[in-house]
Amino acid sequence: MKLAVVGGGSTYTPELIDGFARLRDTLPITELVLVDPAAERLELVGGLARRIFAKQGHPGKIVTTSDLDAGVEGADAVLLQLRVGGQAARNQDETWPLECGCVGQETTGAGGLAKALRTVPVVLDIAERVRRANPDAWIIDFTNPVGIVTRALLQAGHKAVGLCNVAIGFQRKFAKLLDVAPSEVHLDHVGLNHLTWETGVRIGGPDGENALPRLLAEHGDAIADDLHLPRPVLDRLGVVPSYYLRYFYAHDEVVRELGTKPSRAAEVAAMEKELLEMYGDPALDEKPALLGKRGGAFYSEAAVDLAASLLGGGGSPHQVVNTYNNGTLPFLPDDAVIEVQAAVGRDGAVPLPVAPVDPLYAGLIANVTAYEDLALEAALRGGRDRVFKALLAHPLVGQYAYAEGLTDRLIAHNREHFAWA
């Protein structure tokens, strides 16, 4: 079995390699190709990747290349984890929206739109080259904003499934609090990528006991602290929102906080520099503890599980993924991309039935879906008016004066990435 990782020079990659090594019985890889145009980073990451495989006794071969077409040739699955513009572009996404009094974040709001506009054309070009090299290959998208990027891939007819680590993070956290195995925890997870709620935490499977009320009663303070939300908010909602909901539920508070400290991109850039120095140590043969602060916790396990199911290797029967709605949430169009539990197999992902969604959440889901429609249109066709309309539609912007100012800033900071600008 051959897998390719586009963006293989990422400092994330050793997390992925560690998962491939530990879970080799689930996903028996014979060849793993790390593809990245950044040759120096790729050499450091590739060297550590080979040492991790060797230490854990994995027989697979790891190849590094900057040649995308050669890297994906014959691959059974291609994982996308790229960042167009790197941390420098992310730093901009997280800072210039603050000038207009709006949240600066790399996956939602104005910064998230900027990333979508940079990323969608690049991902579609990669996917087309994957299709030419091997039309049967699955594309697993971990590239943010996952919902918009996955919709672009599916709309273009690619065999694609989107993946995020939010759900598996909650699953692991709740399993620990409940003192059960993670495999015993089934989440009633509903929404869009980075806009989700855990409306049930079931023990033993989709029809199991709902332990969410007990979790909130016994561990509500700890969960609220992790989310940086007041405990009474969780009690009133009776659900667990993803931590991205804080940008919506406490927008002004978050903007004030972000204005008083360095951007997350600046923190990550410093961390990446230190990580790459570590990766260059020939004695290092395991992922360093510092990588746990980089983000992407449990990404490797989710990726292995998904790839194993798509390729027929026996992953978990139900997984939280991003895929077409197809009537699952009746208040959204069929071609909206939602993030829910799905049955995953060789033919792809089929969403499991979802209980009726409370209007409190359905309204926001519908609003952000409308924004994503406009964002994808802007990413595919360009133009200042399309950018403005997408920003105006986003609930974290919503006022024409903000949308005007943000449109000017977005284009000014990303002109080099936009052929139409």
Tab-separated table of N, CA and C in Angstrom, residues 18 27 38 78 125 138 156 178 182 196 202 214 274 279 299 306-307 314 318 327 370 395 401 404 420:
chain	number	residue	atom	x	y	z
A	18	ASP	N	4.394	8.820	13.499
A	18	ASP	CA	4.274	8.032	14.724
A	18	ASP	C	3.003	7.184	14.703
A	27	LEU	N	-3.145	-0.133	9.172
A	27	LEU	CA	-2.849	0.444	7.863
A	27	LEU	C	-1.451	-0.004	7.437
A	38	ALA	N	9.614	22.598	-0.085
A	38	ALA	CA	10.640	23.146	0.805
A	38	ALA	C	11.668	22.063	1.096
A	78	VAL	N	-3.944	9.950	-0.904
A	78	VAL	CA	-3.104	11.144	-0.814
A	78	VAL	C	-3.661	12.020	0.292
A	125	ASP	N	-5.662	22.153	-8.129
A	125	ASP	CA	-4.609	21.799	-9.082
A	125	ASP	C	-3.921	20.495	-8.657
A	138	TRP	N	-7.823	7.889	-3.222
A	138	TRP	CA	-8.621	8.717	-2.322
A	138	TRP	C	-7.806	9.932	-1.897
A	156	ALA	N	-15.732	19.267	-7.719
A	156	ALA	CA	-14.946	19.016	-8.930
A	156	ALA	C	-14.883	17.527	-9.278
A	178	LEU	N	-14.642	9.640	31.672
A	178	LEU	CA	-15.611	8.589	31.976
A	178	LEU	C	-14.952	7.266	32.347
A	182	PRO	N	-11.485	4.744	24.564
A	182	PRO	CA	-11.965	5.681	23.541
A	182	PRO	C	-12.900	5.038	22.528
A	196	THR	N	-19.129	23.049	15.411
A	196	THR	CA	-19.809	21.816	15.782
A	196	THR	C	-20.155	21.795	17.259
A	202	ARG	N	-22.290	8.953	23.742
A	202	ARG	CA	-22.913	7.646	23.952
A	202	ARG	C	-21.864	6.569	24.206
A	214	ARG	N	-24.286	13.407	32.536
A	214	ARG	CA	-23.391	13.062	33.652
A	214	ARG	C	-22.036	13.752	33.502
A	274	GLU	N	12.244	25.737	16.613
A	274	GLU	CA	12.828	24.845	17.611
A	274	GLU	C	12.637	23.377	17.215
A	279	TYR	N	14.552	18.114	14.913
A	279	TYR	CA	14.446	17.090	13.872
A	279	TYR	C	15.790	16.822	13.209
A	299	TYR	N	-4.386	13.651	15.401
A	299	TYR	CA	-4.592	13.697	13.957
A	299	TYR	C	-4.149	12.397	13.309
A	306	LEU	N	-9.272	6.643	9.104
A	306	LEU	CA	-10.011	6.996	7.887
A	306	LEU	C	-9.399	6.320	6.662
A	307	ALA	N	-8.093	6.384	6.533
A	307	ALA	CA	-7.446	5.764	5.369
A	307	ALA	C	-7.692	4.256	5.352
A	314	GLY	N	-10.175	-2.081	7.322
A	314	GLY	CA	-10.846	-2.371	8.578
A	314	GLY	C	-10.730	-1.322	9.643
A	318	HIS	N	-17.679	3.722	12.128
A	318	HIS	CA	-18.247	5.075	12.187
A	318	HIS	C	-17.161	6.074	12.562
A	327	GLY	N	-29.121	15.469	2.411
A	327	GLY	CA	-30.368	15.339	3.149
A	327	GLY	C	-30.219	15.070	4.633
A	370	ALA	N	-24.186	29.464	4.159
A	370	ALA	CA	-24.375	30.485	3.123
A	370	ALA	C	-23.069	31.232	2.871
A	395	PRO	N	-21.202	35.703	9.877
A	395	PRO	CA	-21.734	36.248	11.132
A	395	PRO	C	-20.686	36.910	12.015
A	401	ALA	N	-19.671	48.237	6.586
A	401	ALA	CA	-18.445	49.016	6.787
A	401	ALA	C	-17.279	48.089	7.152
A	404	GLU	N	-16.293	46.191	3.945
A	404	GLU	CA	-15.509	47.027	3.022
A	404	GLU	C	-14.052	47.105	3.459
A	420	TRP	N	-6.403	37.127	-10.168
A	420	TRP	CA	-7.358	38.141	-10.589
A	420	TRP	C	-7.072	39.517	-9.990
